[in-house]
mmCIF file of C-alpha atoms in Angstrom:
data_model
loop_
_atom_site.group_PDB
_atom_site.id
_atom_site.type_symbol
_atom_site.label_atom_id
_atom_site.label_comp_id
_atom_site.label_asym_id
_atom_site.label_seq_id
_atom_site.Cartn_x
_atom_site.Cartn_y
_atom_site.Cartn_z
ATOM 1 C CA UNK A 1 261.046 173.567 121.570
ATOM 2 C CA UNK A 2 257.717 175.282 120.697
ATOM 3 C CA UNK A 3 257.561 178.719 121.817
ATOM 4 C CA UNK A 4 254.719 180.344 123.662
ATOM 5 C CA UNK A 5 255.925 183.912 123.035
ATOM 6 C CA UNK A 6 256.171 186.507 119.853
ATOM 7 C CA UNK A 7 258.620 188.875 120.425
ATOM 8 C CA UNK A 8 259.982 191.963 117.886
ATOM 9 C CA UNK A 9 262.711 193.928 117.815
ATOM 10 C CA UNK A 10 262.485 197.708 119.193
ATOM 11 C CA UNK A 11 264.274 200.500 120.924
ATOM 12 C CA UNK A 12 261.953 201.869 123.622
ATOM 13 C CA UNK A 13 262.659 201.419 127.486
ATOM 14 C CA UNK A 14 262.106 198.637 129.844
ATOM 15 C CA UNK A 15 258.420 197.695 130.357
ATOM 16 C CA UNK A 16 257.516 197.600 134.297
ATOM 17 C CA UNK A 17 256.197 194.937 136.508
ATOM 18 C CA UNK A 18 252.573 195.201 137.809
ATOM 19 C CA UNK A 19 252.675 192.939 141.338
ATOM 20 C CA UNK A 20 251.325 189.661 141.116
ATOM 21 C CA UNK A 21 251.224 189.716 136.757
ATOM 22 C CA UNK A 22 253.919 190.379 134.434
ATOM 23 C CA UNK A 23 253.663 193.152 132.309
ATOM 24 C CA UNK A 24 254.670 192.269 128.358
ATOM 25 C CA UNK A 25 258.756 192.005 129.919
ATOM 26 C CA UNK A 26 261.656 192.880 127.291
ATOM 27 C CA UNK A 27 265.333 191.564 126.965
ATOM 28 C CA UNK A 28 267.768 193.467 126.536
ATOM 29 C CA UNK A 29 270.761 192.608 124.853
ATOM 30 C CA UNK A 30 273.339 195.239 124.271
ATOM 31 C CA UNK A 31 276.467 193.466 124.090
ATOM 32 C CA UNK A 32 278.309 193.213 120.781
ATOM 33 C CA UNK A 33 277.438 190.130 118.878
ATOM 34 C CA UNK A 34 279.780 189.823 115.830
ATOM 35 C CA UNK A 35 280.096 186.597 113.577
ATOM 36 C CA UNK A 36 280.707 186.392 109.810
ATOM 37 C CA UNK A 37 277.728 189.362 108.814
ATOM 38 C CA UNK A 38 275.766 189.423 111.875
ATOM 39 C CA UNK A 39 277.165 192.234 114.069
ATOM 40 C CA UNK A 40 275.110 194.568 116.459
ATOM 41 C CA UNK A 41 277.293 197.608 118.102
ATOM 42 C CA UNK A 42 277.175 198.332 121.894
ATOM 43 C CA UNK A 43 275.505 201.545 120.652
ATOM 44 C CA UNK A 44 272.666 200.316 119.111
ATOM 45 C CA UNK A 45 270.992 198.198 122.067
ATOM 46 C CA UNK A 46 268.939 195.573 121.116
ATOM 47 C CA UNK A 47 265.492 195.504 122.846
ATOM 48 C CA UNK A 48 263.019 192.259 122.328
ATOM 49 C CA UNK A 49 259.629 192.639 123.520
ATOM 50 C CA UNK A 50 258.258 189.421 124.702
ATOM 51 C CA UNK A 51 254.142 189.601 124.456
ATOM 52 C CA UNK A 52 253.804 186.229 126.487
ATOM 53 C CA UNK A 53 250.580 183.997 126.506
ATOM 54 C CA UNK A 54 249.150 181.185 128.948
ATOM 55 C CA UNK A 55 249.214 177.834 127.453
ATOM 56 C CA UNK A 56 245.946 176.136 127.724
ATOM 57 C CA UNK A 57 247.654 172.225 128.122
ATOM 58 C CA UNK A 58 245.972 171.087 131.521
ATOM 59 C CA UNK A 59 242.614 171.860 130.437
ATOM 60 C CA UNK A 60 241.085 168.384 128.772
ATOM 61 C CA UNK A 61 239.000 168.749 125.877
ATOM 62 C CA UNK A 62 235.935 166.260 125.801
ATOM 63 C CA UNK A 63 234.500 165.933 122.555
ATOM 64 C CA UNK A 64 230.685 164.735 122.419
ATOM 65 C CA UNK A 65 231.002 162.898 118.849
ATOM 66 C CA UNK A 66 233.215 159.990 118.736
ATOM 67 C CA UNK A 67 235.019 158.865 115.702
ATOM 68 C CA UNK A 68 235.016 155.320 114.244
ATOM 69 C CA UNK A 69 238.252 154.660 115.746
ATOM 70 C CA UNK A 70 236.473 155.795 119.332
ATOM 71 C CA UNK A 71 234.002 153.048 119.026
ATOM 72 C CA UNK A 72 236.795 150.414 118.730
ATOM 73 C CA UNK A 73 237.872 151.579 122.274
ATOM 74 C CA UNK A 74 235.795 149.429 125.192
ATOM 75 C CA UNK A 75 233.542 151.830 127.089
ATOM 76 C CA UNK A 76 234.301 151.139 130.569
ATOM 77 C CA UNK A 77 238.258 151.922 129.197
ATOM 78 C CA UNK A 78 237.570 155.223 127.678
ATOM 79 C CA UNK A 79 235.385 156.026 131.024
ATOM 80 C CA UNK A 80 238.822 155.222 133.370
ATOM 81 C CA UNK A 81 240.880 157.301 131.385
ATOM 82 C CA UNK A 82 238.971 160.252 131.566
ATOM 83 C CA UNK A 83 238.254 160.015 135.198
ATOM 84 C CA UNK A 84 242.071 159.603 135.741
ATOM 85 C CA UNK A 85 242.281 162.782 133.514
ATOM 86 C CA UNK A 86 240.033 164.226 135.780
ATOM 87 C CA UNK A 87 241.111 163.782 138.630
ATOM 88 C CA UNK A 88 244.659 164.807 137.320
ATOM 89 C CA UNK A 89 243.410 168.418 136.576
ATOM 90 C CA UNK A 90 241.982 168.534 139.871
ATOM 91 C CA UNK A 91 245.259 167.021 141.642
ATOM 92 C CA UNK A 92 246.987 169.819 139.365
ATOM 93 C CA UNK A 93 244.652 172.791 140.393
ATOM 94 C CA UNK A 94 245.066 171.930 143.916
ATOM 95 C CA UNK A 95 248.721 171.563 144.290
ATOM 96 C CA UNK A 96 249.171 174.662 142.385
ATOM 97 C CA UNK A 97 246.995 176.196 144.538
ATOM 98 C CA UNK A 98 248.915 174.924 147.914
ATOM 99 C CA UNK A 99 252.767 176.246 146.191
ATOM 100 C CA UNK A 100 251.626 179.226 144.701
ATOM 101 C CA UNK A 101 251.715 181.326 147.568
ATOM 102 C CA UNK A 102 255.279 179.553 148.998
ATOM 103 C CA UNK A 103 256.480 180.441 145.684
ATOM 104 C CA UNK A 104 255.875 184.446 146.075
ATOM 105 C CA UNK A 105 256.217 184.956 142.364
ATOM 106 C CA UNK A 106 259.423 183.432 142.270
ATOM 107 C CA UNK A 107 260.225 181.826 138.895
ATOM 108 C CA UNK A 108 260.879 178.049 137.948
ATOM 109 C CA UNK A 109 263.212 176.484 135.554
ATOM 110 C CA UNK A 110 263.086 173.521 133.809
ATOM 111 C CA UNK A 111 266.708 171.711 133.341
ATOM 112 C CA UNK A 112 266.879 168.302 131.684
ATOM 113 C CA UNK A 113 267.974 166.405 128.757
ATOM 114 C CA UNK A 114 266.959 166.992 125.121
ATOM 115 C CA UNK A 115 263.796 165.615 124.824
ATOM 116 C CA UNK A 116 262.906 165.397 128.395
ATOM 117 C CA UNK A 117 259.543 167.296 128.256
ATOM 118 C CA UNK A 118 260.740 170.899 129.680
ATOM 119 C CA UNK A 119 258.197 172.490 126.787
ATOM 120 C CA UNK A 120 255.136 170.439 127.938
ATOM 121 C CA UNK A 121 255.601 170.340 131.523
ATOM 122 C CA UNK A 122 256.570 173.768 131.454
ATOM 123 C CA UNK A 123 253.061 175.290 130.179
ATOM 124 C CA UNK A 124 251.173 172.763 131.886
ATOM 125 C CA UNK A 125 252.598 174.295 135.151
ATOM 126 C CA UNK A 126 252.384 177.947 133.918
ATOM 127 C CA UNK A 127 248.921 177.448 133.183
ATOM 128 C CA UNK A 128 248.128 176.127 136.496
ATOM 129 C CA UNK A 129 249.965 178.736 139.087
ATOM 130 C CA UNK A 130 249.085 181.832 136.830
ATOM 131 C CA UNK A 131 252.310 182.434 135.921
ATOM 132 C CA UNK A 132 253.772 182.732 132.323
ATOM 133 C CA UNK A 133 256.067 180.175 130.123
ATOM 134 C CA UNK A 134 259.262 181.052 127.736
ATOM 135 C CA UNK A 135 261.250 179.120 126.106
ATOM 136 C CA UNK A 136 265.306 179.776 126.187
ATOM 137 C CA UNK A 137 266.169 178.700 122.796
ATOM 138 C CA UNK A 138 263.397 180.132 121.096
ATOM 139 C CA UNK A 139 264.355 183.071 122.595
ATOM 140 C CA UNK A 140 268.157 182.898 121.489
ATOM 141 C CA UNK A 141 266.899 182.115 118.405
ATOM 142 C CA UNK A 142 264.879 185.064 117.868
ATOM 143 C CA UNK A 143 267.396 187.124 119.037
ATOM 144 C CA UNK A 144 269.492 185.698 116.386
ATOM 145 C CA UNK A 145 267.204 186.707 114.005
ATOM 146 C CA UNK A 146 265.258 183.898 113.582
ATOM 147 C CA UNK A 147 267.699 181.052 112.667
ATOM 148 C CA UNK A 148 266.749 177.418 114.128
ATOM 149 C CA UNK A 149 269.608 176.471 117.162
ATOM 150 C CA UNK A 150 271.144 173.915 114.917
ATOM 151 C CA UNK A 151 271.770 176.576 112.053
ATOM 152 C CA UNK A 152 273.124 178.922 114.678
ATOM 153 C CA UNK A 153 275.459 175.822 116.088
ATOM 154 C CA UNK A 154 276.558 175.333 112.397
ATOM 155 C CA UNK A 155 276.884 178.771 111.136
ATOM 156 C CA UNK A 156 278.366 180.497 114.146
ATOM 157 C CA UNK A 157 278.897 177.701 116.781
ATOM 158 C CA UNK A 158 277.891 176.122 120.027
ATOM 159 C CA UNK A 159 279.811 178.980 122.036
ATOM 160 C CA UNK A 160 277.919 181.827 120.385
ATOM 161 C CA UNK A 161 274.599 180.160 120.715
ATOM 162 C CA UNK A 162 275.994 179.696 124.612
ATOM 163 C CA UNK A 163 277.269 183.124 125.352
ATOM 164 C CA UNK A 164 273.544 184.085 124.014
ATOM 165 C CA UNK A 165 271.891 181.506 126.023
ATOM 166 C CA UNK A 166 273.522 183.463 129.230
ATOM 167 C CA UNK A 167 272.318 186.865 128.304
ATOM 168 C CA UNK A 168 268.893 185.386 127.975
ATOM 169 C CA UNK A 169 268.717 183.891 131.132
ATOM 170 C CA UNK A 170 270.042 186.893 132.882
ATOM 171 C CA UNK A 171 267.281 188.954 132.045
ATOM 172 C CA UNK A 172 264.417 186.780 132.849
ATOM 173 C CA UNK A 173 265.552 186.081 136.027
ATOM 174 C CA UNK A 174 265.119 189.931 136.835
ATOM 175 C CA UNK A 175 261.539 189.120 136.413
ATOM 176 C CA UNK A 176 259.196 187.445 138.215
ATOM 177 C CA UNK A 177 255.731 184.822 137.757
ATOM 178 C CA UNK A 178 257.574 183.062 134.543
ATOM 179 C CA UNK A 179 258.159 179.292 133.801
ATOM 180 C CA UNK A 180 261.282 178.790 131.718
ATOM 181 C CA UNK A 181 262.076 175.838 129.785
ATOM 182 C CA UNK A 182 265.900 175.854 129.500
ATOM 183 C CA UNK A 183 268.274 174.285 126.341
ATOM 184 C CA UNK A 184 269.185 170.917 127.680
ATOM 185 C CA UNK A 185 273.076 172.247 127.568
ATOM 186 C CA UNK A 186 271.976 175.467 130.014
ATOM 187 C CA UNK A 187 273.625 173.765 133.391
ATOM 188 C CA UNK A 188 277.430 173.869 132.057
ATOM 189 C CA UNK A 189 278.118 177.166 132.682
ATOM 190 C CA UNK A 190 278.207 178.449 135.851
ATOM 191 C CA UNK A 191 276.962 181.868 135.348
ATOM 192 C CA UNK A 192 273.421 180.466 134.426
ATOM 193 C CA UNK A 193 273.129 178.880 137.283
ATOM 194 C CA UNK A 194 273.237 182.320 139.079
ATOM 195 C CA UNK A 195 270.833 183.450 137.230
ATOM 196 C CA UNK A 196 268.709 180.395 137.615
ATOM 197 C CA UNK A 197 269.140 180.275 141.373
ATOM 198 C CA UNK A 198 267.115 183.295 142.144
ATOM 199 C CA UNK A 199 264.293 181.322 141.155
ATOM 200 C CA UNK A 200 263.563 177.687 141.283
ATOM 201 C CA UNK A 201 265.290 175.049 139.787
ATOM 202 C CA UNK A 202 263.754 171.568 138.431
ATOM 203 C CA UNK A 203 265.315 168.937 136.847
ATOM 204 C CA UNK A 204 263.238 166.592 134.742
ATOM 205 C CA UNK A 205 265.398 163.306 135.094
ATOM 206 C CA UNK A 206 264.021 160.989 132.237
ATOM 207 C CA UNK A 207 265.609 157.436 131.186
ATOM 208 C CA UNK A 208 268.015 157.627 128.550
ATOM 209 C CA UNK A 209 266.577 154.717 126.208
ATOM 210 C CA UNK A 210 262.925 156.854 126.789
ATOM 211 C CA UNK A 211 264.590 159.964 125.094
ATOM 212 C CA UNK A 212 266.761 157.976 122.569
ATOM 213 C CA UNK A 213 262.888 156.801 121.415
ATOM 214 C CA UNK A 214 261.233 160.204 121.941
ATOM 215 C CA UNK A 215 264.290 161.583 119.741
ATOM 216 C CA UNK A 216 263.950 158.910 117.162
ATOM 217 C CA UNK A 217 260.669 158.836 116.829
ATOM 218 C CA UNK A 218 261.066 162.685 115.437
ATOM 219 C CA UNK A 219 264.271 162.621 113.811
ATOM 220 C CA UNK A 220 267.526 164.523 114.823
ATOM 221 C CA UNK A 221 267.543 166.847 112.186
ATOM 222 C CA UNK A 222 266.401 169.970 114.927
ATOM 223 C CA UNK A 223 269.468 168.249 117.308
ATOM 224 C CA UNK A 224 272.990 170.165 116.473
ATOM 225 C CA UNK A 225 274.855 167.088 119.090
ATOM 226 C CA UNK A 226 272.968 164.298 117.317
ATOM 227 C CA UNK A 227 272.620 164.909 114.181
ATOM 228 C CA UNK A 228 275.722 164.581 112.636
ATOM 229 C CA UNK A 229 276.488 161.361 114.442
ATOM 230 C CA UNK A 230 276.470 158.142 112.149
ATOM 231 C CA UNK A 231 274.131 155.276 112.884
ATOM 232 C CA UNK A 232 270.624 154.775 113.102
ATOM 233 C CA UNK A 233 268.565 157.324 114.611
ATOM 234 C CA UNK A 234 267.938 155.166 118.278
ATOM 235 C CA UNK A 235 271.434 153.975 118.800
ATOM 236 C CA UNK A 236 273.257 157.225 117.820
ATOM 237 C CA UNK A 237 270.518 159.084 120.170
ATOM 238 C CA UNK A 238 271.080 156.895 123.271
ATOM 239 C CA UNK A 239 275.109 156.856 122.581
ATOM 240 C CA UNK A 240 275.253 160.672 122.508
ATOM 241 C CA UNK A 241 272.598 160.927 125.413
ATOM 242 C CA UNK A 242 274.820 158.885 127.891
ATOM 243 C CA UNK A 243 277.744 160.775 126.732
ATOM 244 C CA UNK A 244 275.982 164.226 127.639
ATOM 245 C CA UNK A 245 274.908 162.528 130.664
ATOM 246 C CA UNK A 246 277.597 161.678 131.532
ATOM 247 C CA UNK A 247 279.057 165.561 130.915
ATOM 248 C CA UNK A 248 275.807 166.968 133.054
ATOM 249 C CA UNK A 249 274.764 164.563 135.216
ATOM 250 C CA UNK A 250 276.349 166.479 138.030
ATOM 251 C CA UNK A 251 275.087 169.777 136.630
ATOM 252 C CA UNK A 252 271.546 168.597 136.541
ATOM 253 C CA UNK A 253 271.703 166.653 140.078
ATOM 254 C CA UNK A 254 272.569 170.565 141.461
ATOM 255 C CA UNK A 255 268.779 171.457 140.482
ATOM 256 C CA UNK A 256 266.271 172.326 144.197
ATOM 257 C CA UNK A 257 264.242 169.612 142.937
ATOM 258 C CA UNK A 258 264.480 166.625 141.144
ATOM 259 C CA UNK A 259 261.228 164.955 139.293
ATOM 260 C CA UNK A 260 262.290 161.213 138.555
ATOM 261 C CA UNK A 261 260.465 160.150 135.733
ATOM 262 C CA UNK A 262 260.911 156.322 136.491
ATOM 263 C CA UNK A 263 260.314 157.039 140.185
ATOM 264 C CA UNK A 264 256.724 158.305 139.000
ATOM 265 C CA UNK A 265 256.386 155.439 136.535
ATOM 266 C CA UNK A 266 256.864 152.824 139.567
ATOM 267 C CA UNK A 267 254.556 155.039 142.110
ATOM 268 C CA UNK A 268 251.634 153.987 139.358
ATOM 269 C CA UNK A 269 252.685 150.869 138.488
ATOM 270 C CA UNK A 270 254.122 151.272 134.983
ATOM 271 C CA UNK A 271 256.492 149.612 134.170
ATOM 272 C CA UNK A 272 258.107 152.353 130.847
ATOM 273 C CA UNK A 273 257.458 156.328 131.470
ATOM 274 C CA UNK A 274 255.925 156.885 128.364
ATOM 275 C CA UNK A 275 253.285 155.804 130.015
ATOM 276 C CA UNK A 276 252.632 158.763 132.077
ATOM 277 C CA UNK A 277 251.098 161.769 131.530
ATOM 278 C CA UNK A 278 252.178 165.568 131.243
ATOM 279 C CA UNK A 279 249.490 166.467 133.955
ATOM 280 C CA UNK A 280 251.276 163.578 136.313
ATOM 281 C CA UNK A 281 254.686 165.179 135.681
ATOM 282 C CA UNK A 282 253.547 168.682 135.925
ATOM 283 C CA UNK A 283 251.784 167.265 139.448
ATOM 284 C CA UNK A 284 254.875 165.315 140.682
ATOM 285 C CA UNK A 285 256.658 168.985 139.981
ATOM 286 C CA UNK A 286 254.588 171.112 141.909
ATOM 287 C CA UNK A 287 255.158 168.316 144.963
ATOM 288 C CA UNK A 288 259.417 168.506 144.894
ATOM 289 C CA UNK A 289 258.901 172.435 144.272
ATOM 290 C CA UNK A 290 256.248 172.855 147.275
ATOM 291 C CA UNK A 291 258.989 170.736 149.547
ATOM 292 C CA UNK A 292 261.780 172.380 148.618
ATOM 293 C CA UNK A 293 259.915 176.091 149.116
ATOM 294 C CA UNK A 294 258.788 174.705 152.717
ATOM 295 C CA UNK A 295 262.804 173.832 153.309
ATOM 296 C CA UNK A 296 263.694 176.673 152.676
ATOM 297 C CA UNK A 297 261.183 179.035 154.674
ATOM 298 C CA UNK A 298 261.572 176.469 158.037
ATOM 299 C CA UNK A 299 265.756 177.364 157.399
ATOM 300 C CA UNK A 300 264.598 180.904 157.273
ATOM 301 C CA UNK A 301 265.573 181.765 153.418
ATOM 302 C CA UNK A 302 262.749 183.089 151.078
ATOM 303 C CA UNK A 303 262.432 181.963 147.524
#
């Protein structure tokens, strides 16, 4: 997952919260993390300074020249897609505007599948409701000093990379105004979902042969579950993706809101999801979040 953050290592205090904005927040990790050479005392508190930025993904860019390969594309074509992609930013800016102030600062995270589009969606919806995105695993793997998840699955193991995962999650969700893209494997422990409960939950709910594609099209090599399997890269994808479905499916279903990718899909009469746009599923977001914030202020509960 791409990260949207730079964070270094340093011993000074807890940043504060201004209201409505978050300061640069820190994590703090000062549990002791020992495995092989990679050991950090409970004396020596480790202290990660997040400097966070706003991605810029729902803003179209309309360039005035057009390319050879432009001019191939019919006119009246190239004029319906960018009206839909107008009218998609303003669809966007609107419901964001209508959630935001249901939401009350309170935090969102993504849960879904490998592959499912947490990154994407993720700043597209920061972006719109002023808030800003992190990424889990980038985090971890920062905090890990910098190895890639699938090194720290094959040097240490999937239950350090977990227990890691957990004290990640626990400090964002002492903060507020942040969209988190979770590891696709975040929902099996229980403890997360503590954390992630004092926010907002979403589960992007894509079709597994869509993500076998996605992950074959880009190889599995940045995968720790897939790549190791044997096979070609789209059968050993969608093997181990019903597999983990099977492991999560209840785990994900548990999410406040569910955005069905194929449910979107048939709502604009496509008939495969990679048809539809970021914007769309940022949109279609914002909609299950702003019903399931309404729920819960008419049952007297506040986000």
């Amino acid at each position: 997952m791409e990260n949207c953050g730079a964070l270094s290592l340093q011993s000074c205090g807890w940043l504060g919260l201004e209201k409505g904005r978050a300061k640069a927040p820190e994590l703090l990790f000062s549990d002791c993390w020992e495995k092989r050479n990679v050991r950090v005392s409970k004396s020596q508190d480790l202290r990660m300074k997040l400097v966070p930025c706003k991605s810029r993904a729902a803003a179209p860019i309309i360039k005035n020249s057009c390319s050879s390969k432009d001019s191939a594309v019919p006119f009246e074509l190239k004029a319906k897609n960018l009206r839909s992609t107008d009218e998609e930013a303003l669809i966007l800016k609107e419901k964001a505007r209508e959630v935001a102030p249901y939401l009350n600062g309170a935090c969102i995270y993504l849960v879904g599948m490998m592959g499912s589009g947490k990154t994407t969606v993720g700043k597209i919806l920061s972006e719109s409701l002023g808030y800003y995105f992190f990424d889990s695993d980038k985090l971890v793997e920062q905090a890990v000093g910098g190895a890639t998840v699938a090194q720290i699955f094959k040097e240490y193991s999937e239950e350090f990379f977990r227990e890691n995962e957990s004290k990640v999650l626990k400090d964002l969700c002492m903060m507020r105004r942040l969209v988190v893209a979770t590891g696709g494997g975040a929902v099996i422990r229980p403890i997360n979902w503590r954390y992630m409960k004092r926010g907002v939950t979403v589960w992007l709910d894509v079709p597994l042969e869509a993500l076998a594609r996605r992950i074959a099209a880009v190889g599995t090599n940045s995968r720790p579950l897939l790549h190791h399997d044997s096979g070609d890269a789209y059968t050993k994808a969608l093997l181990r993706l019903s597999a983990l479905s099977e492991e999560r499916g209840e785990a994900y279903a548990n999410s406040d809101a569910t955005v069905s990718l194929q449910s979107i899909a048939w709502k604009q009469g496509h008939g495969d999801v990679s048809a539809l746009t970021p914007t769309a599923i940022a949109i279609e977001a914002l909609i299950k979040i702003g019903n399931f914030v309404n729920w819960k202020e008419g049952n007297g509960q506040i986000v």
